[in-house]
JSON list of C-alpha atoms in Angstrom, two decimals:
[
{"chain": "A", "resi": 1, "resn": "UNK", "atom": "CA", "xyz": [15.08, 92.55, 2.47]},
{"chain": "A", "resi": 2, "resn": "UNK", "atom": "CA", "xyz": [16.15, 89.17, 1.28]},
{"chain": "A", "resi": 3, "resn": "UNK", "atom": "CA", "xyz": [19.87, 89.19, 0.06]},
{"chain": "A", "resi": 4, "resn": "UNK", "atom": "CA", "xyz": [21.73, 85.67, -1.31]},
{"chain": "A", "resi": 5, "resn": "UNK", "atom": "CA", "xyz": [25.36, 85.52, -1.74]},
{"chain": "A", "resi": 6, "resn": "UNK", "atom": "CA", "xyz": [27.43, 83.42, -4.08]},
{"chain": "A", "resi": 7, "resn": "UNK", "atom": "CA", "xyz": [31.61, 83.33, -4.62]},
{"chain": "A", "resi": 8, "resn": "UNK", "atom": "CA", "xyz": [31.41, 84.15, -8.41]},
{"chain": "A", "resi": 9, "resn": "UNK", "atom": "CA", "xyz": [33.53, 81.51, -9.67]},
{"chain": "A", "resi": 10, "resn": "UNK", "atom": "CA", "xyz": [34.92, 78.15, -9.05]},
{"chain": "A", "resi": 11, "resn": "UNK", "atom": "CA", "xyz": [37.54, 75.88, -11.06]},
{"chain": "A", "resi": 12, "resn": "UNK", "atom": "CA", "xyz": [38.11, 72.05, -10.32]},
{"chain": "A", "resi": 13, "resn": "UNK", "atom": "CA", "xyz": [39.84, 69.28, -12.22]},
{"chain": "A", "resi": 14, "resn": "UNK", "atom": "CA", "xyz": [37.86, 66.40, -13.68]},
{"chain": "A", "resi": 15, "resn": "UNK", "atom": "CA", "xyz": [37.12, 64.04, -11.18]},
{"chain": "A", "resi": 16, "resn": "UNK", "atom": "CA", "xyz": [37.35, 66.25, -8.07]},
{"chain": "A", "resi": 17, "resn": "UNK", "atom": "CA", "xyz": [34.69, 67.27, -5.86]},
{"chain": "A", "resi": 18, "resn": "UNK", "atom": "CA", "xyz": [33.18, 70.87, -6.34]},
{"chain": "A", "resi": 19, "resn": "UNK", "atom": "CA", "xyz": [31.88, 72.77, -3.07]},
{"chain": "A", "resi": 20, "resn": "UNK", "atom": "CA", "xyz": [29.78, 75.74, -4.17]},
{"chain": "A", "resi": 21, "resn": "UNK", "atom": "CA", "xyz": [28.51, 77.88, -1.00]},
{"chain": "A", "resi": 22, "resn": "UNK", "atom": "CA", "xyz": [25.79, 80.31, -0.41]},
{"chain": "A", "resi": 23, "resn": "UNK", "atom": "CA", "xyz": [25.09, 82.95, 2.33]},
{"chain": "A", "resi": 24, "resn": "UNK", "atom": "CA", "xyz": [21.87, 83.83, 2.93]},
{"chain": "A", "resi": 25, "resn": "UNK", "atom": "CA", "xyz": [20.11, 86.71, 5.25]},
{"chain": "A", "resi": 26, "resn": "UNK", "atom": "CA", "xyz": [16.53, 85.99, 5.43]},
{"chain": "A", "resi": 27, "resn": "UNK", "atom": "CA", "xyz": [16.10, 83.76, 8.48]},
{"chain": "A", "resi": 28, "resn": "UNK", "atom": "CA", "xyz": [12.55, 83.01, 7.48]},
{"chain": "A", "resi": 29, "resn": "UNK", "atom": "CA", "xyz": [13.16, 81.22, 4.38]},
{"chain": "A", "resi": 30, "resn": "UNK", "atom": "CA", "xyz": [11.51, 78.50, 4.01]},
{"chain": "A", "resi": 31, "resn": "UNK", "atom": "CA", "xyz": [13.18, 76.52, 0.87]},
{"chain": "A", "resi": 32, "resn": "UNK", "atom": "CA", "xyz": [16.32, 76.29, -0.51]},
{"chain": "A", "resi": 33, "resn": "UNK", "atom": "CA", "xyz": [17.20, 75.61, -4.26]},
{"chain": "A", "resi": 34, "resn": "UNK", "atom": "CA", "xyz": [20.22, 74.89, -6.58]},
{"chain": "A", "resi": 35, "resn": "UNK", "atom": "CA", "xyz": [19.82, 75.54, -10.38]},
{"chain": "A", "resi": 36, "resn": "UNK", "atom": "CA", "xyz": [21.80, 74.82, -12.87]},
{"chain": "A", "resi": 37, "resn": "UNK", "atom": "CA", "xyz": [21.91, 77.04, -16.40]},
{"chain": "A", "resi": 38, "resn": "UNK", "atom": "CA", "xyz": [23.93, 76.22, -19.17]},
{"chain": "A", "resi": 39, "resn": "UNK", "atom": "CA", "xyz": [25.47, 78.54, -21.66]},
{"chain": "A", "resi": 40, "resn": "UNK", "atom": "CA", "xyz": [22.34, 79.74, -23.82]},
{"chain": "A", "resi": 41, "resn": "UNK", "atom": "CA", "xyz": [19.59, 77.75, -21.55]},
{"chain": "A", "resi": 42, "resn": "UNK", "atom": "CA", "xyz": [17.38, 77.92, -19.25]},
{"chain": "A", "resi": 43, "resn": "UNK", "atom": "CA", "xyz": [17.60, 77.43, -15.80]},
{"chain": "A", "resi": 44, "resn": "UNK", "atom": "CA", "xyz": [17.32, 73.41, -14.41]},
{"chain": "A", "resi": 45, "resn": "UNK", "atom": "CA", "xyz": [16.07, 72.66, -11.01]},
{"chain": "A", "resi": 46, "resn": "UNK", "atom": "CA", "xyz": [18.64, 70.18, -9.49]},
{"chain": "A", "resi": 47, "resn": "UNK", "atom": "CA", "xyz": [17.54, 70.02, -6.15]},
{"chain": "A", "resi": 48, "resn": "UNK", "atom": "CA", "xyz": [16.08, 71.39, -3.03]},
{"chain": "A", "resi": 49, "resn": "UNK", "atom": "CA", "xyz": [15.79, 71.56, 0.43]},
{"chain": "A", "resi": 50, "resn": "UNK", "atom": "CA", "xyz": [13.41, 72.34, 2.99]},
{"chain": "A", "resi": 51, "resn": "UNK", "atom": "CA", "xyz": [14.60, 74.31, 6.09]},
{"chain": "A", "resi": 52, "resn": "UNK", "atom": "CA", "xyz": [13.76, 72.10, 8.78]},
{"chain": "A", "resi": 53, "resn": "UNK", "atom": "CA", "xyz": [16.50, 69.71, 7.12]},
{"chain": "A", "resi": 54, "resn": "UNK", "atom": "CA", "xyz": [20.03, 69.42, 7.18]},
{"chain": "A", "resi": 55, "resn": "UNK", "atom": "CA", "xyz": [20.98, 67.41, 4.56]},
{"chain": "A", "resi": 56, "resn": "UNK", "atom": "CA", "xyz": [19.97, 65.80, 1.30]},
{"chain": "A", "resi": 57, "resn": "UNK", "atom": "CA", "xyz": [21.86, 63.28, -0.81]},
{"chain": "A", "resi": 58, "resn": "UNK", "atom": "CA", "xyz": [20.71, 62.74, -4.79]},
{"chain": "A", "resi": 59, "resn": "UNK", "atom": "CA", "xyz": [22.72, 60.90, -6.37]},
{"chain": "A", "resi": 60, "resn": "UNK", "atom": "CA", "xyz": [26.60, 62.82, -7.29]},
{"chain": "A", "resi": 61, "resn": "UNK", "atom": "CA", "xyz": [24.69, 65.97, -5.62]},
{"chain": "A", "resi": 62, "resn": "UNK", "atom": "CA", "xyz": [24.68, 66.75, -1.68]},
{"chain": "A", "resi": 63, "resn": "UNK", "atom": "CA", "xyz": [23.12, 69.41, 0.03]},
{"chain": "A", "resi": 64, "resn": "UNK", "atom": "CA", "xyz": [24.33, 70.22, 3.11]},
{"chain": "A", "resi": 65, "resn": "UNK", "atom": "CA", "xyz": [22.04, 73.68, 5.05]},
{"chain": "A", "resi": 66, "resn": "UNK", "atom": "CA", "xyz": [23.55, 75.62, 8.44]},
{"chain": "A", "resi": 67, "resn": "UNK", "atom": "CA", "xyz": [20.59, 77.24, 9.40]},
{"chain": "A", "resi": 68, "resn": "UNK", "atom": "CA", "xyz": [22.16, 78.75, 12.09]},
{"chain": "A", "resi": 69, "resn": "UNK", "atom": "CA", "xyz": [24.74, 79.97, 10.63]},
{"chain": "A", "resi": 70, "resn": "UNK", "atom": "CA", "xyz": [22.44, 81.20, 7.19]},
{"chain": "A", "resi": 71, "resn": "UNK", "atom": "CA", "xyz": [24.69, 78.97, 5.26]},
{"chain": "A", "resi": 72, "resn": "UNK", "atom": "CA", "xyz": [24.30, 76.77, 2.03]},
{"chain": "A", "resi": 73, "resn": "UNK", "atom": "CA", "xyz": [26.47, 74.19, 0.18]},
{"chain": "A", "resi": 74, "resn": "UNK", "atom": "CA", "xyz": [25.94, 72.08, -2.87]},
{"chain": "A", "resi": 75, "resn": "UNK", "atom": "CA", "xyz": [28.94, 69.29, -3.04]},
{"chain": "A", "resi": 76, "resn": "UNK", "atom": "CA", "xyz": [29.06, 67.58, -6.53]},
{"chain": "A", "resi": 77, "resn": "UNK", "atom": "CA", "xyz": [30.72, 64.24, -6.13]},
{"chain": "A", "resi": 78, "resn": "UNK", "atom": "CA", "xyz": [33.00, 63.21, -9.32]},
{"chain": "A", "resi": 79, "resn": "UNK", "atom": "CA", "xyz": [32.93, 66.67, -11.14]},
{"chain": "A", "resi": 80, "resn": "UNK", "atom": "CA", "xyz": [32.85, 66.02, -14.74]},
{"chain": "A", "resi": 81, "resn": "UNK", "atom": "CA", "xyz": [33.10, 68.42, -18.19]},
{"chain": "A", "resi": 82, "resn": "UNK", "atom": "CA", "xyz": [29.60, 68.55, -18.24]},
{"chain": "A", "resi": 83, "resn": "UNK", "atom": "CA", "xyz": [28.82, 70.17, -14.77]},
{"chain": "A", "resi": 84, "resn": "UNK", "atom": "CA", "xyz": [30.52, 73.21, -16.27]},
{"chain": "A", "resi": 85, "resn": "UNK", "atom": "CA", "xyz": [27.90, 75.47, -16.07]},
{"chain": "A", "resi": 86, "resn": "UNK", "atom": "CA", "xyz": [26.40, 78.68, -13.38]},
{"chain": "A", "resi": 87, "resn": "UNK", "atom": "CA", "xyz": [25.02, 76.80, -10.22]},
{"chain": "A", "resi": 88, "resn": "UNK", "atom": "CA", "xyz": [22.64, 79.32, -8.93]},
{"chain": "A", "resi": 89, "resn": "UNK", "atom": "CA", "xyz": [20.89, 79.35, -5.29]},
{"chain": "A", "resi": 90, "resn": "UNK", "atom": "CA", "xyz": [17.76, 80.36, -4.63]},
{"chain": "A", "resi": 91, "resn": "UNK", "atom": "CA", "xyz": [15.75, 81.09, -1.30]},
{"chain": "A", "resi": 92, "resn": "UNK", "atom": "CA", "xyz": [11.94, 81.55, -0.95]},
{"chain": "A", "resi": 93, "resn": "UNK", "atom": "CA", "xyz": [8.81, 81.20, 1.82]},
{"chain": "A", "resi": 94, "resn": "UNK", "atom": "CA", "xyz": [5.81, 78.99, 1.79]},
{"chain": "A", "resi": 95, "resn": "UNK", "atom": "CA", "xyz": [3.65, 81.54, 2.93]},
{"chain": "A", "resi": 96, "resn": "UNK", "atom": "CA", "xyz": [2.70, 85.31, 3.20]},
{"chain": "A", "resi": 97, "resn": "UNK", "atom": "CA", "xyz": [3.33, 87.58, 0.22]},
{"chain": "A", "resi": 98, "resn": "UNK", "atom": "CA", "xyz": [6.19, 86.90, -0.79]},
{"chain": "A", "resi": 99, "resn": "UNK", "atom": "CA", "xyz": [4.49, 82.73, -1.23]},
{"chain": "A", "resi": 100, "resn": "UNK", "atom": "CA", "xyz": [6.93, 81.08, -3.93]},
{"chain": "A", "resi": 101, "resn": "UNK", "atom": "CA", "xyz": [8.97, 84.26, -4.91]},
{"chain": "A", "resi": 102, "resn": "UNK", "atom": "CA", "xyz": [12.61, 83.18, -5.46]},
{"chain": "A", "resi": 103, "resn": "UNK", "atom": "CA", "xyz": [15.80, 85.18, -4.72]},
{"chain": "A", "resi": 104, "resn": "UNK", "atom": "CA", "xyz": [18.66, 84.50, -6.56]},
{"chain": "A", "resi": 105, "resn": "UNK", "atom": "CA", "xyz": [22.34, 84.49, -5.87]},
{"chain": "A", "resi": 106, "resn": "UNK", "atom": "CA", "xyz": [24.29, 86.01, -8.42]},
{"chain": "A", "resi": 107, "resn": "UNK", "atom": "CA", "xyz": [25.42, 82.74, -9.56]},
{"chain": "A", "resi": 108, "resn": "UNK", "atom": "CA", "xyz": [28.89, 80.46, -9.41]},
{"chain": "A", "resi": 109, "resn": "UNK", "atom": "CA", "xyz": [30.80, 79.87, -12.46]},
{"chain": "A", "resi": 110, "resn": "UNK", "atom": "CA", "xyz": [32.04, 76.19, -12.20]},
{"chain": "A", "resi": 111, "resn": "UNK", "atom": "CA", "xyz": [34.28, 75.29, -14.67]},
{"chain": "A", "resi": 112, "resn": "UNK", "atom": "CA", "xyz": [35.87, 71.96, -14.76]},
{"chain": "A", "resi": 113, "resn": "UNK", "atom": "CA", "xyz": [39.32, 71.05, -16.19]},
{"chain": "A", "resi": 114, "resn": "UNK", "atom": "CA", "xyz": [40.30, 67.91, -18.27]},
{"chain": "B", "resi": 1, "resn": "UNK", "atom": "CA", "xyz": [7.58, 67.80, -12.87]},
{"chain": "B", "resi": 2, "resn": "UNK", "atom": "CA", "xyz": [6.20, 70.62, -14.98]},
{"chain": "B", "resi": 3, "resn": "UNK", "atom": "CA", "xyz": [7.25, 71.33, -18.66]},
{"chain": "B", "resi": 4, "resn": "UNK", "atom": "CA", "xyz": [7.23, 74.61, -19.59]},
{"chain": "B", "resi": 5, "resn": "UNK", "atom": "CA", "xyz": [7.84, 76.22, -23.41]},
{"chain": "B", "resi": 6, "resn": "UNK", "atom": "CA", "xyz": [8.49, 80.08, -24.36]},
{"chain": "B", "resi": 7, "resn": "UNK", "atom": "CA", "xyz": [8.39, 81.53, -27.39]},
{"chain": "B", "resi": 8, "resn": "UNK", "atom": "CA", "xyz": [9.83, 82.70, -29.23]},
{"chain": "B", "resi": 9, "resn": "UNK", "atom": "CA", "xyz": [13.52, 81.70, -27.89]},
{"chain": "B", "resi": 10, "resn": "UNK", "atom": "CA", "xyz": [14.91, 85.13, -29.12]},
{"chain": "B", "resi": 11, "resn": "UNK", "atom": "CA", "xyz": [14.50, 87.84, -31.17]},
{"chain": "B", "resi": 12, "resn": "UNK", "atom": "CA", "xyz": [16.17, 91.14, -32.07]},
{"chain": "B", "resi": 13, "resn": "UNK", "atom": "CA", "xyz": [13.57, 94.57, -32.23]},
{"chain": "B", "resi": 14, "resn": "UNK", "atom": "CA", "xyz": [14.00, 98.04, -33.01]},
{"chain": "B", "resi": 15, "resn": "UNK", "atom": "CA", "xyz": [14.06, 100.84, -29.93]},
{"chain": "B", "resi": 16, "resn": "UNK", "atom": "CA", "xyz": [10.17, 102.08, -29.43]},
{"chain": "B", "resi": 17, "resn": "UNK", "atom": "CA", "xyz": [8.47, 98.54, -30.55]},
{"chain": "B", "resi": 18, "resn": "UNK", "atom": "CA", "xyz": [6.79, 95.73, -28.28]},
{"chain": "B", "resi": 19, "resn": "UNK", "atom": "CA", "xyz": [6.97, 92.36, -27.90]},
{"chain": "B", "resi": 20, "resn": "UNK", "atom": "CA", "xyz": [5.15, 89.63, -26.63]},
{"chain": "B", "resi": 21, "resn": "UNK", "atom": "CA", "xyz": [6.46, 86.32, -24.83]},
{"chain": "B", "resi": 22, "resn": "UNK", "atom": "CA", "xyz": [4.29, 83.60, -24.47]},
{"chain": "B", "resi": 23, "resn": "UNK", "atom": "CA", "xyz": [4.80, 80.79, -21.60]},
{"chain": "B", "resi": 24, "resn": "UNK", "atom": "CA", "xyz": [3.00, 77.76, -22.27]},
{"chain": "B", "resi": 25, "resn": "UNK", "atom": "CA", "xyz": [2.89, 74.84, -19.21]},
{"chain": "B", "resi": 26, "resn": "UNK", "atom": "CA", "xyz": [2.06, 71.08, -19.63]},
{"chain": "B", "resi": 27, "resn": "UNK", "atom": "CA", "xyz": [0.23, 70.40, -16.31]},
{"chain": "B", "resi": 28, "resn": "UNK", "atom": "CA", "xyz": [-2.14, 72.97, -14.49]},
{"chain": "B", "resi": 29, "resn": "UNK", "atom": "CA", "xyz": [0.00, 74.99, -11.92]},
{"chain": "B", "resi": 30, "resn": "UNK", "atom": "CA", "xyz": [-0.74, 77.18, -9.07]},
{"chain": "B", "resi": 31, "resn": "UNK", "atom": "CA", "xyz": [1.53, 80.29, -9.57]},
{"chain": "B", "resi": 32, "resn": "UNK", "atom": "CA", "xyz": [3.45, 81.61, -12.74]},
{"chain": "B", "resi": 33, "resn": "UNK", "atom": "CA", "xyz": [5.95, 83.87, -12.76]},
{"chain": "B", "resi": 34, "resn": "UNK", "atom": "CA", "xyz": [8.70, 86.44, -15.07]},
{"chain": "B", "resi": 35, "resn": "UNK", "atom": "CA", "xyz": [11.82, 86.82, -14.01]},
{"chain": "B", "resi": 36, "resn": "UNK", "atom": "CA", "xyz": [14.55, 88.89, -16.30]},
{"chain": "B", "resi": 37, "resn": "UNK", "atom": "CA", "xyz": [18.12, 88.11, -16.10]},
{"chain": "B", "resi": 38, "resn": "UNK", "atom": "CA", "xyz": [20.17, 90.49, -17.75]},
{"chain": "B", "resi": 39, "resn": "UNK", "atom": "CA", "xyz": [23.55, 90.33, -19.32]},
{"chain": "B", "resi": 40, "resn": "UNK", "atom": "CA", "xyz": [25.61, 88.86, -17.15]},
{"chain": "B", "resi": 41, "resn": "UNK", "atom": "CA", "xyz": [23.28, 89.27, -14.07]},
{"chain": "B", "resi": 42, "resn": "UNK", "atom": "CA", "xyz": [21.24, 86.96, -11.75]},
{"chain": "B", "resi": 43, "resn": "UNK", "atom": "CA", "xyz": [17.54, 86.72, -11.98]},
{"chain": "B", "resi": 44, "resn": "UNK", "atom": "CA", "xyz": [15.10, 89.08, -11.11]},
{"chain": "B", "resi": 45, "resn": "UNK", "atom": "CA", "xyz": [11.50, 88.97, -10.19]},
{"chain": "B", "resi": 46, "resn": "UNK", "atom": "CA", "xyz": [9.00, 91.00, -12.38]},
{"chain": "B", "resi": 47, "resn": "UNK", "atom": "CA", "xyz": [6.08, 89.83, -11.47]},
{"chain": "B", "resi": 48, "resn": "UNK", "atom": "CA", "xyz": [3.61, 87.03, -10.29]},
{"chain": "B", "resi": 49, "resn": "UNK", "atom": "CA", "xyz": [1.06, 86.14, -12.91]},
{"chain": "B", "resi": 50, "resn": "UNK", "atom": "CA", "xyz": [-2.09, 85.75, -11.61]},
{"chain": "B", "resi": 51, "resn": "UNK", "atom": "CA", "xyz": [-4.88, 83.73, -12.83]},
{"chain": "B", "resi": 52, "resn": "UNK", "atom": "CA", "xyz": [-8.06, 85.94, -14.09]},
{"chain": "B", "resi": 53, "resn": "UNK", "atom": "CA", "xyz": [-6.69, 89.25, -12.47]},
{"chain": "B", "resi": 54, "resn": "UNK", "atom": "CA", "xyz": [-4.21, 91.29, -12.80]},
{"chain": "B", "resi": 55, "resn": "UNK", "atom": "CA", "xyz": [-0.59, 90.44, -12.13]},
{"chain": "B", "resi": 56, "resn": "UNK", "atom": "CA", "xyz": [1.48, 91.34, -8.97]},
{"chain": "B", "resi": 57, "resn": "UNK", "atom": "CA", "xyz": [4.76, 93.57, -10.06]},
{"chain": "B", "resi": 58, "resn": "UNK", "atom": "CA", "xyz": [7.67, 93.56, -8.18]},
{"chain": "B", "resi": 59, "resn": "UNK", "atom": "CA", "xyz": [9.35, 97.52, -7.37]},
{"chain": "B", "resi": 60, "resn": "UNK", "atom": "CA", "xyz": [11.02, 98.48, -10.63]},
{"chain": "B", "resi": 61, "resn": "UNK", "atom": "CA", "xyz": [8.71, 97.39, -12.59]},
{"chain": "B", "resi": 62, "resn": "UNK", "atom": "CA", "xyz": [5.51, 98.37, -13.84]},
{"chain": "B", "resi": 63, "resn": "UNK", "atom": "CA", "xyz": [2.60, 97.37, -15.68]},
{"chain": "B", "resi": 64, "resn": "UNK", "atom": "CA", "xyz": [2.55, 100.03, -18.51]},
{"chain": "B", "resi": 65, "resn": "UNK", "atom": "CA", "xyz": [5.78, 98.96, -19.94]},
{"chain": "B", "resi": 66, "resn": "UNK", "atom": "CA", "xyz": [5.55, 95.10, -18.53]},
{"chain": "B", "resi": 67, "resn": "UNK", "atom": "CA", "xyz": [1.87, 94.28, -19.38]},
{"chain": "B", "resi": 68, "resn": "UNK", "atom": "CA", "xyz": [1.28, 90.57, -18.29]},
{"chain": "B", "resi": 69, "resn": "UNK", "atom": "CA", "xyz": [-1.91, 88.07, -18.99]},
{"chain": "B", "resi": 70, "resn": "UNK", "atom": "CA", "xyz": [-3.20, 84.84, -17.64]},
{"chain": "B", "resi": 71, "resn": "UNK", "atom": "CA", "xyz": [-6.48, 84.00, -19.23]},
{"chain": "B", "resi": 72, "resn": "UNK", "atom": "CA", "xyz": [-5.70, 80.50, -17.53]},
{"chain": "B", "resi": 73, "resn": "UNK", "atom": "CA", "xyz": [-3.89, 77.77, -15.12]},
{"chain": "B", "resi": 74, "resn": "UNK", "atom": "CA", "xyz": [-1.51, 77.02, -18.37]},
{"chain": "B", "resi": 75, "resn": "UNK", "atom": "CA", "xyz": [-0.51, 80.22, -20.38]},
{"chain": "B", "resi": 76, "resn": "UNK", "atom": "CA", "xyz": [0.56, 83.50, -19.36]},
{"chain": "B", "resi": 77, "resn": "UNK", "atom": "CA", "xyz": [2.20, 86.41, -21.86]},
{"chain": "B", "resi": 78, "resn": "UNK", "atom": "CA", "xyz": [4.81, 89.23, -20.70]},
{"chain": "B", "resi": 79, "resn": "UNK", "atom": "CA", "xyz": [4.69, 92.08, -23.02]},
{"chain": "B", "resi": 80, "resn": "UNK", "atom": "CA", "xyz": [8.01, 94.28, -22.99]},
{"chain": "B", "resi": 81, "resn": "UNK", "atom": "CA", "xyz": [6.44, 97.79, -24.26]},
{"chain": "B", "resi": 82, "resn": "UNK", "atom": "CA", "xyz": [8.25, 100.30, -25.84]},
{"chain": "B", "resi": 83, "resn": "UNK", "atom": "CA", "xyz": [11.62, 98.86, -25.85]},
{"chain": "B", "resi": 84, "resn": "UNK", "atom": "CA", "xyz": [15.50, 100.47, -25.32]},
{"chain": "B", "resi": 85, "resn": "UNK", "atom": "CA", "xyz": [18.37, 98.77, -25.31]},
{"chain": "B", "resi": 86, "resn": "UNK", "atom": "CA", "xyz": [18.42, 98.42, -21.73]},
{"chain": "B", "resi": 87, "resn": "UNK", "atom": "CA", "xyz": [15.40, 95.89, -22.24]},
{"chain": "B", "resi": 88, "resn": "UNK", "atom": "CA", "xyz": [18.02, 93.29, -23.80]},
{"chain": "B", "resi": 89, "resn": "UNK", "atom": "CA", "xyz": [17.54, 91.05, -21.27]},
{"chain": "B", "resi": 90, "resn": "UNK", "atom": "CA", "xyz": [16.46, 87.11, -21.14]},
{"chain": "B", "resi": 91, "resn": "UNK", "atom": "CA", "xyz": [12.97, 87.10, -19.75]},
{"chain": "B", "resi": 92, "resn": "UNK", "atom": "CA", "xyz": [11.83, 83.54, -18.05]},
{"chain": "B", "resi": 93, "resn": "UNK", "atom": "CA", "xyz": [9.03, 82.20, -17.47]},
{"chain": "B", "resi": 94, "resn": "UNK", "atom": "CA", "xyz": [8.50, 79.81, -14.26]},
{"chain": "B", "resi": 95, "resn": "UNK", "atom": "CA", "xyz": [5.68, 77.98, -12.87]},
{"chain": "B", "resi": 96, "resn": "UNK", "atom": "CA", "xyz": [5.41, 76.17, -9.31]},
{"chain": "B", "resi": 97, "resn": "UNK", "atom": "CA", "xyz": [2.70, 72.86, -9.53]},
{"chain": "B", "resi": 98, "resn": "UNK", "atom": "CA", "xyz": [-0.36, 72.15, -7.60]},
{"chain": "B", "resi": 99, "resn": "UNK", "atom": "CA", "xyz": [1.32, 69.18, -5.34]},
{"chain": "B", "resi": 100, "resn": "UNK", "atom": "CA", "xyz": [4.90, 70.61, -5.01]},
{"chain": "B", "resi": 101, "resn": "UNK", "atom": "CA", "xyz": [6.66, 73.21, -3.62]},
{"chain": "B", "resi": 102, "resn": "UNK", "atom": "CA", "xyz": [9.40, 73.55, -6.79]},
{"chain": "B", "resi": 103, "resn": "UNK", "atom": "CA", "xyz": [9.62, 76.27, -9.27]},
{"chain": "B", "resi": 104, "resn": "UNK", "atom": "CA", "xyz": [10.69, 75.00, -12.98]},
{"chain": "B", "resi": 105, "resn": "UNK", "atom": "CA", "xyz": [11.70, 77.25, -15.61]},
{"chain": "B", "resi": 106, "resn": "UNK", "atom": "CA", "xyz": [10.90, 77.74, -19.33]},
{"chain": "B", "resi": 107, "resn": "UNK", "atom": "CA", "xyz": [14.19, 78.00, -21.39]},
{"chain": "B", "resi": 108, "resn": "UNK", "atom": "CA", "xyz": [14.04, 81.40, -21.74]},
{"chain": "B", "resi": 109, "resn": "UNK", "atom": "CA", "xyz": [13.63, 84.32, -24.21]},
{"chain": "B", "resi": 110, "resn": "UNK", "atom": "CA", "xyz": [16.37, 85.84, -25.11]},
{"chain": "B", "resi": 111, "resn": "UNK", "atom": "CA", "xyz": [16.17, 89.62, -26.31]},
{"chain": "B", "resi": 112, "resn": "UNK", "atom": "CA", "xyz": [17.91, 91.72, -27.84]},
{"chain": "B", "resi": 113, "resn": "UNK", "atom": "CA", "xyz": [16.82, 95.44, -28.67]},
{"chain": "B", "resi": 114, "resn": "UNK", "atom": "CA", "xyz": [18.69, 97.59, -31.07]}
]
C-alpha cells in the first residue's frame, strides 16, 4: 500500500530557510500536497503539485518533486514565528478507487526561533 | 476555494453515548470525506461520503459504529456510535470541488470521550 514519510521535527532561526522532506512509495501518485495545521486548527492547504512537474514557486513557498527518486520538499523562504506549525504531506491519484483519497505523512514539527 | 464549517468544534461525552458531526460546504463539491487524527497522530481516512448512497469505509472502520450521511452535494454527518475513550480523536471533514483537483479541510472536531 501507499506509505508517506516525514522527519518528525525541524528547528530553524527566524529568517532562515526551512527544508521539510517527504518520501513517498506509491509510484502512481498522481498529486502531491503540503498542509499546514496549527496548534488547535484545522488543516490549511498551502500548495500542490501535480506529478508530471518538477517544481512550483508561490510566493515564500517552493516545491521542489524527484519523481524518480519518490522524493518531496517544501522550502519556505524567510522562515518567520508564524510558520511554526506541523507541515504535513499528502499523496493521492486522479483516478481508480482510491480517486481523491489522501495519505498523510505523519507530519513535521517546524518550530522557528527568535 | 471551498469553505467548509463543522460543528460542533469539540465536545466531551460519556463512554457508551453517540455523537453526531455535521460538515457543512459553501460551494457544491464532488467528493466529501472523514478523516480522524488522533492524539498526536497523522490523519486517517474513514470514509468517502457519497452523495444519495451509502458511504465507502476505509479497513478499520465500519459503518455500525461510524454511520455517515449525505442527503446532498453540501452536507454530510459522521456519527461516532457508542463511544470509548479510544474514540478521542479530532474527526475532519474535507471536500474536493467540481473544477479542482484540491482537498480543503473543515477545522475540525475535536473529541474527547470520558
Amino acid at each position: 500500500g501507499e506509505d508517506v514519510e516525514q522527519s518528525l521535527f525541524l528547528s530553524v532561526r527566524e529568517g532562515d530557510s526551512s527544508v521539510i522532506n517527504c518520501t513517498y512509495t506509491d509510484s502512481s501518485s498522481t498529486y502531491l500536497y503540503w498542509y499546514k495545521q496549527e496548534p488547535g486548527a484545522g488543516l490549511q492547504l498551502l500548495t500542490y503539485i501535480f506529478s508530471n512537474m518538477d517544481m512550483k514557486q508561490d510566493q515564500r513557498l517552493t516545491v521542489l518533486l524527484n519523481k524518480k527518486d519518490k522524493h518531496l520538499s517544501l522550502r519556505i523562504a524567510d522562515t518567520q514565528t508564524g510558520d511554526s506549525a506541523i507541515y504535513f504531506c499528502a499523496e493521492s491519484h486522479a483516478g481508480g478507487t482510491s480517486y481523491g483519497k489522501l495519505t498523510f505523512g505523519q507530519g513535521t514539527i517546524l518550530t522557528v526561533h527568535p | 476555494s471551498a469553505v467548509i464549517s463543522q460543528k460542533p468544534s469539540r465536545d466531551i461525552c460519556q463512554r457508551g453515548t453517540s455523537l453526531t458531526i455535521q460538515c457543512q460546504v459553501d460551494s457544491q463539491v464532488t467528493m466529501m470525506f472523514w478523516y480522524r487524527q488522533q492524539p498526536g497522530q497523522s490523519l486517517t481516512l474513514i470514509a468517502t461520503a457519497n452523495q444519495g448512497s451509502e458511504a465507502t469505509y476505509e479497513s478499520g472502520f465500519v459503518i455500525d459504529k461510524f454511520p455517515i450521511s449525505r442527503p446532498n452535494l453540501t452536507f454530510s454527518t459522521l456519527t461516532v456510535s457508542n463511544m470509548s475513550p479510544e474514540d478521542s480523536s479530532i474527526y475532519l471533514c474535507s471536500a474536493e470541488g467540481v473544477s479542482t483537483d484540491t482537498q480543503y479541510f473543515g477545522p475540525g472536531t475535536r473529541l474527547t470521550v470520558l
